[in-house]
DNA sequence: GGCCTATTGACACTCAGTGCCAGACAGGCC
DNA sequence: GGCCTGTCTGGCACTGAGTGTCAATAGGCC
């Protein structure tokens, strides 16, 4: 129903393009200053259809950012079994270092992200959803003595490090590679938690 | 302008009562099913004034929950200097274990909190704001080798543990004291991060 | 071509949130 | 007491997000 056929593939492409148009508007006029009517007009579709593509403005931004729960889960499963959990999580998060696109645009998006409260909140929520994707594998690695709480604590702490690193990266205008910051953050927790 | 005078004190009390009325409605009808008009009518004030008291519905709930940034900051400053940071943070967060009120109500509020996405997001945001309150003191304790990134990583990880513990506490219907869960969560990160 | 189904756009609606303005109301001053 | 002043309140109108409904349509399938 959804993934096969020329139909849905072109539709996905169309939706993606609408998203790009919207992002351009956000970066030009600001997130909160851009209305759904603006986006619909710029994209040449009706307001109603826009709502069908993206339920909220926040969804538009979120869908344009890297990080897929399933991908991360698979990446963690692929790490060697004897690697300590904390190191494994670091290595997995290092993979989403980058959006692949141009730096300046990514930085502007990040600034918007950290500047608009509702966006920041949605980003946190999205990261939180990774928790459920990673839980089984982390529990397995932690051993039988650990339950959901222990695994959840470790995962959310790791994600918290990612958020902290991302915030500093943004504040420093991308001067230091996110990977370095992330490693430093993980090390800091390693040092402090003992 | 705000803290002195019989006037503003009675006003604060009135606002608090409106908040309680609203919380009762939320717990009865559900958060999203309760409109501002409902609350204003039940509280006997105009919709416009209600908006002046609380900018959003989420604010009503948040203002009814424990946890003040300044309080936590002071509590951390009061911990002995030779206490490891991670332990000090645990001890500080243990202080906000409880809302003081009746358990069943607190549990229902927590369930609403974790069940309604917009509320969950606002709660995360609120906790995030504690980060800036704690940053100077944690930086001081981490020593000169550490900067904002290191301190932020440690703090957000600690807060992440609090959220994880809170979630499990809610899922388990408050069967295990939050303090125990929080301690376990901190220990889990202690074990994993090495 | 003709049928079937999903998608679209238009309309109407609810509700959150904000700006504006006029009236009420408490406190200070004469 | 009467007056002035600043604040609080309620009412009105407005924008914008988000949803339900329904007729028109466009593409895929036979």
PDB file of C-alpha atoms in Angstrom, chain B residues 44-187:
ATOM      1  CA  UNK B  44     -15.618  31.753  37.412  1.00  0.00           C
ATOM      2  CA  UNK B  45     -13.268  34.051  35.535  1.00  0.00           C
ATOM      3  CA  UNK B  46     -13.036  35.243  31.961  1.00  0.00           C
ATOM      4  CA  UNK B  47     -11.126  33.339  29.321  1.00  0.00           C
ATOM      5  CA  UNK B  48      -8.942  36.391  28.828  1.00  0.00           C
ATOM      6  CA  UNK B  49      -7.845  36.524  32.446  1.00  0.00           C
ATOM      7  CA  UNK B  50      -7.109  32.826  32.425  1.00  0.00           C
ATOM      8  CA  UNK B  51      -4.694  33.429  29.574  1.00  0.00           C
ATOM      9  CA  UNK B  52      -3.060  36.129  31.643  1.00  0.00           C
ATOM     10  CA  UNK B  53      -2.544  33.747  34.546  1.00  0.00           C
ATOM     11  CA  UNK B  54      -1.294  30.834  32.444  1.00  0.00           C
ATOM     12  CA  UNK B  55      -0.095  31.362  28.917  1.00  0.00           C
ATOM     13  CA  UNK B  56      -0.830  27.770  27.890  1.00  0.00           C
ATOM     14  CA  UNK B  57      -2.577  24.703  29.254  1.00  0.00           C
ATOM     15  CA  UNK B  58       0.788  23.082  29.656  1.00  0.00           C
ATOM     16  CA  UNK B  59       1.868  25.893  31.960  1.00  0.00           C
ATOM     17  CA  UNK B  60      -0.988  25.075  34.307  1.00  0.00           C
ATOM     18  CA  UNK B  61       0.226  21.515  34.739  1.00  0.00           C
ATOM     19  CA  UNK B  62       3.893  22.447  34.933  1.00  0.00           C
ATOM     20  CA  UNK B  63       3.275  25.061  37.601  1.00  0.00           C
ATOM     21  CA  UNK B  64       1.628  22.376  39.717  1.00  0.00           C
ATOM     22  CA  UNK B  65       4.674  20.154  39.674  1.00  0.00           C
ATOM     23  CA  UNK B  66       7.656  20.241  41.980  1.00  0.00           C
ATOM     24  CA  UNK B  67      11.112  21.333  40.928  1.00  0.00           C
ATOM     25  CA  UNK B  68      12.514  24.818  40.952  1.00  0.00           C
ATOM     26  CA  UNK B  69      15.825  25.545  39.256  1.00  0.00           C
ATOM     27  CA  UNK B  70      17.028  27.967  41.887  1.00  0.00           C
ATOM     28  CA  UNK B  71      16.198  25.539  44.684  1.00  0.00           C
ATOM     29  CA  UNK B  72      18.151  22.759  43.034  1.00  0.00           C
ATOM     30  CA  UNK B  73      21.082  25.035  42.428  1.00  0.00           C
ATOM     31  CA  UNK B  74      21.229  25.978  46.090  1.00  0.00           C
ATOM     32  CA  UNK B  75      20.902  22.364  47.134  1.00  0.00           C
ATOM     33  CA  UNK B  76      23.866  21.432  44.992  1.00  0.00           C
ATOM     34  CA  UNK B  77      25.956  24.277  46.378  1.00  0.00           C
ATOM     35  CA  UNK B  78      25.190  22.982  49.845  1.00  0.00           C
ATOM     36  CA  UNK B  79      26.636  19.527  49.161  1.00  0.00           C
ATOM     37  CA  UNK B  80      30.125  18.918  50.609  1.00  0.00           C
ATOM     38  CA  UNK B  81      32.945  19.892  48.301  1.00  0.00           C
ATOM     39  CA  UNK B  82      34.667  16.509  48.408  1.00  0.00           C
ATOM     40  CA  UNK B  83      31.558  14.653  47.273  1.00  0.00           C
ATOM     41  CA  UNK B  84      31.929  13.341  43.696  1.00  0.00           C
ATOM     42  CA  UNK B  85      29.786  15.285  41.232  1.00  0.00           C
ATOM     43  CA  UNK B  86      27.669  12.324  40.202  1.00  0.00           C
ATOM     44  CA  UNK B  87      26.873  11.478  43.820  1.00  0.00           C
ATOM     45  CA  UNK B  88      26.164  15.100  44.637  1.00  0.00           C
ATOM     46  CA  UNK B  89      23.718  15.379  41.740  1.00  0.00           C
ATOM     47  CA  UNK B  90      21.984  12.193  42.827  1.00  0.00           C
ATOM     48  CA  UNK B  91      21.585  13.513  46.354  1.00  0.00           C
ATOM     49  CA  UNK B  92      20.205  16.788  45.066  1.00  0.00           C
ATOM     50  CA  UNK B  93      17.658  15.143  42.797  1.00  0.00           C
ATOM     51  CA  UNK B  94      16.585  12.835  45.609  1.00  0.00           C
ATOM     52  CA  UNK B  95      15.264  15.920  47.374  1.00  0.00           C
ATOM     53  CA  UNK B  96      12.514  16.451  44.811  1.00  0.00           C
ATOM     54  CA  UNK B  97      11.405  12.857  45.208  1.00  0.00           C
ATOM     55  CA  UNK B  98       7.933  13.824  46.166  1.00  0.00           C
ATOM     56  CA  UNK B  99       5.127  16.252  45.574  1.00  0.00           C
ATOM     57  CA  UNK B 100       4.042  16.065  49.186  1.00  0.00           C
ATOM     58  CA  UNK B 101       0.414  15.595  48.198  1.00  0.00           C
ATOM     59  CA  UNK B 102      -1.553  12.432  47.877  1.00  0.00           C
ATOM     60  CA  UNK B 103      -0.006   9.563  45.908  1.00  0.00           C
ATOM     61  CA  UNK B 104      -2.969   8.617  43.748  1.00  0.00           C
ATOM     62  CA  UNK B 105      -3.358  12.140  42.403  1.00  0.00           C
ATOM     63  CA  UNK B 106       0.367  12.465  41.720  1.00  0.00           C
ATOM     64  CA  UNK B 107       0.298   9.185  39.839  1.00  0.00           C
ATOM     65  CA  UNK B 108      -2.616  10.300  37.695  1.00  0.00           C
ATOM     66  CA  UNK B 109      -0.825  13.543  36.916  1.00  0.00           C
ATOM     67  CA  UNK B 110       2.303  11.609  35.985  1.00  0.00           C
ATOM     68  CA  UNK B 111       0.328   9.355  33.703  1.00  0.00           C
ATOM     69  CA  UNK B 112      -1.143  12.377  32.000  1.00  0.00           C
ATOM     70  CA  UNK B 113       2.352  13.849  31.752  1.00  0.00           C
ATOM     71  CA  UNK B 114       3.827  10.843  30.004  1.00  0.00           C
ATOM     72  CA  UNK B 115       0.703  10.214  27.958  1.00  0.00           C
ATOM     73  CA  UNK B 116       0.229  13.634  26.394  1.00  0.00           C
ATOM     74  CA  UNK B 117       3.058  14.447  23.977  1.00  0.00           C
ATOM     75  CA  UNK B 118       2.873  18.202  24.344  1.00  0.00           C
ATOM     76  CA  UNK B 119       3.075  17.876  28.110  1.00  0.00           C
ATOM     77  CA  UNK B 120       5.974  15.473  27.934  1.00  0.00           C
ATOM     78  CA  UNK B 121       7.793  17.895  25.694  1.00  0.00           C
ATOM     79  CA  UNK B 122       7.218  20.821  28.036  1.00  0.00           C
ATOM     80  CA  UNK B 123       8.405  18.786  30.966  1.00  0.00           C
ATOM     81  CA  UNK B 124      11.613  17.962  29.148  1.00  0.00           C
ATOM     82  CA  UNK B 125      12.046  21.626  28.352  1.00  0.00           C
ATOM     83  CA  UNK B 126      11.573  22.569  31.965  1.00  0.00           C
ATOM     84  CA  UNK B 127      14.171  20.074  33.110  1.00  0.00           C
ATOM     85  CA  UNK B 128      16.485  21.355  30.424  1.00  0.00           C
ATOM     86  CA  UNK B 129      16.279  24.784  31.918  1.00  0.00           C
ATOM     87  CA  UNK B 130      17.717  23.409  35.145  1.00  0.00           C
ATOM     88  CA  UNK B 131      20.886  22.848  33.165  1.00  0.00           C
ATOM     89  CA  UNK B 132      21.739  26.523  33.055  1.00  0.00           C
ATOM     90  CA  UNK B 133      21.014  26.845  36.773  1.00  0.00           C
ATOM     91  CA  UNK B 134      23.412  24.059  37.662  1.00  0.00           C
ATOM     92  CA  UNK B 135      26.116  24.770  35.112  1.00  0.00           C
ATOM     93  CA  UNK B 136      28.401  27.095  37.122  1.00  0.00           C
ATOM     94  CA  UNK B 137      28.470  24.911  40.210  1.00  0.00           C
ATOM     95  CA  UNK B 138      29.070  21.697  38.249  1.00  0.00           C
ATOM     96  CA  UNK B 139      31.820  23.356  36.238  1.00  0.00           C
ATOM     97  CA  UNK B 140      33.464  24.428  39.467  1.00  0.00           C
ATOM     98  CA  UNK B 141      33.306  20.890  40.823  1.00  0.00           C
ATOM     99  CA  UNK B 142      34.619  19.323  37.619  1.00  0.00           C
ATOM    100  CA  UNK B 143      37.753  21.448  37.794  1.00  0.00           C
ATOM    101  CA  UNK B 144      39.598  23.713  35.427  1.00  0.00           C
ATOM    102  CA  UNK B 145      40.048  21.095  32.720  1.00  0.00           C
ATOM    103  CA  UNK B 146      36.321  21.121  32.008  1.00  0.00           C
ATOM    104  CA  UNK B 147      34.225  23.561  30.043  1.00  0.00           C
ATOM    105  CA  UNK B 148      30.555  24.102  29.349  1.00  0.00           C
ATOM    106  CA  UNK B 149      30.315  20.975  27.249  1.00  0.00           C
ATOM    107  CA  UNK B 150      31.567  18.641  29.940  1.00  0.00           C
ATOM    108  CA  UNK B 151      29.365  20.174  32.621  1.00  0.00           C
ATOM    109  CA  UNK B 152      26.322  20.199  30.363  1.00  0.00           C
ATOM    110  CA  UNK B 153      26.836  16.556  29.445  1.00  0.00           C
ATOM    111  CA  UNK B 154      27.011  15.503  33.076  1.00  0.00           C
ATOM    112  CA  UNK B 155      23.986  17.561  34.097  1.00  0.00           C
ATOM    113  CA  UNK B 156      21.752  16.473  31.244  1.00  0.00           C
ATOM    114  CA  UNK B 157      22.727  12.879  31.833  1.00  0.00           C
ATOM    115  CA  UNK B 158      21.702  13.220  35.460  1.00  0.00           C
ATOM    116  CA  UNK B 159      18.400  14.783  34.465  1.00  0.00           C
ATOM    117  CA  UNK B 160      17.940  12.034  31.888  1.00  0.00           C
ATOM    118  CA  UNK B 161      18.221   9.539  34.735  1.00  0.00           C
ATOM    119  CA  UNK B 162      15.521  11.423  36.599  1.00  0.00           C
ATOM    120  CA  UNK B 163      13.226  11.249  33.603  1.00  0.00           C
ATOM    121  CA  UNK B 164      13.903   7.554  33.096  1.00  0.00           C
ATOM    122  CA  UNK B 165      13.197   6.866  36.766  1.00  0.00           C
ATOM    123  CA  UNK B 166      10.022   8.918  36.609  1.00  0.00           C
ATOM    124  CA  UNK B 167       8.804   7.025  33.591  1.00  0.00           C
ATOM    125  CA  UNK B 168       9.344   3.651  35.224  1.00  0.00           C
ATOM    126  CA  UNK B 169       7.779   4.897  38.448  1.00  0.00           C
ATOM    127  CA  UNK B 170       4.688   5.866  36.501  1.00  0.00           C
ATOM    128  CA  UNK B 171       4.590   2.661  34.499  1.00  0.00           C
ATOM    129  CA  UNK B 172       4.830   0.649  37.734  1.00  0.00           C
ATOM    130  CA  UNK B 173       1.996   2.703  39.256  1.00  0.00           C
ATOM    131  CA  UNK B 174       4.269   4.076  41.949  1.00  0.00           C
ATOM    132  CA  UNK B 175       4.961   0.642  43.423  1.00  0.00           C
ATOM    133  CA  UNK B 176       8.663   1.379  43.964  1.00  0.00           C
ATOM    134  CA  UNK B 177       9.733   4.666  45.601  1.00  0.00           C
ATOM    135  CA  UNK B 178      11.116   7.112  43.067  1.00  0.00           C
ATOM    136  CA  UNK B 179      14.228   7.553  45.182  1.00  0.00           C
ATOM    137  CA  UNK B 180      15.164   3.895  44.770  1.00  0.00           C
ATOM    138  CA  UNK B 181      14.623   4.013  41.028  1.00  0.00           C
ATOM    139  CA  UNK B 182      16.672   7.164  40.739  1.00  0.00           C
ATOM    140  CA  UNK B 183      19.542   5.612  42.667  1.00  0.00           C
ATOM    141  CA  UNK B 184      19.412   2.530  40.465  1.00  0.00           C
ATOM    142  CA  UNK B 185      19.457   4.675  37.340  1.00  0.00           C
ATOM    143  CA  UNK B 186      22.504   6.620  38.536  1.00  0.00           C
ATOM    144  CA  UNK B 187      24.243   3.361  39.408  1.00  0.00           C
TER     145      UNK B 187
END
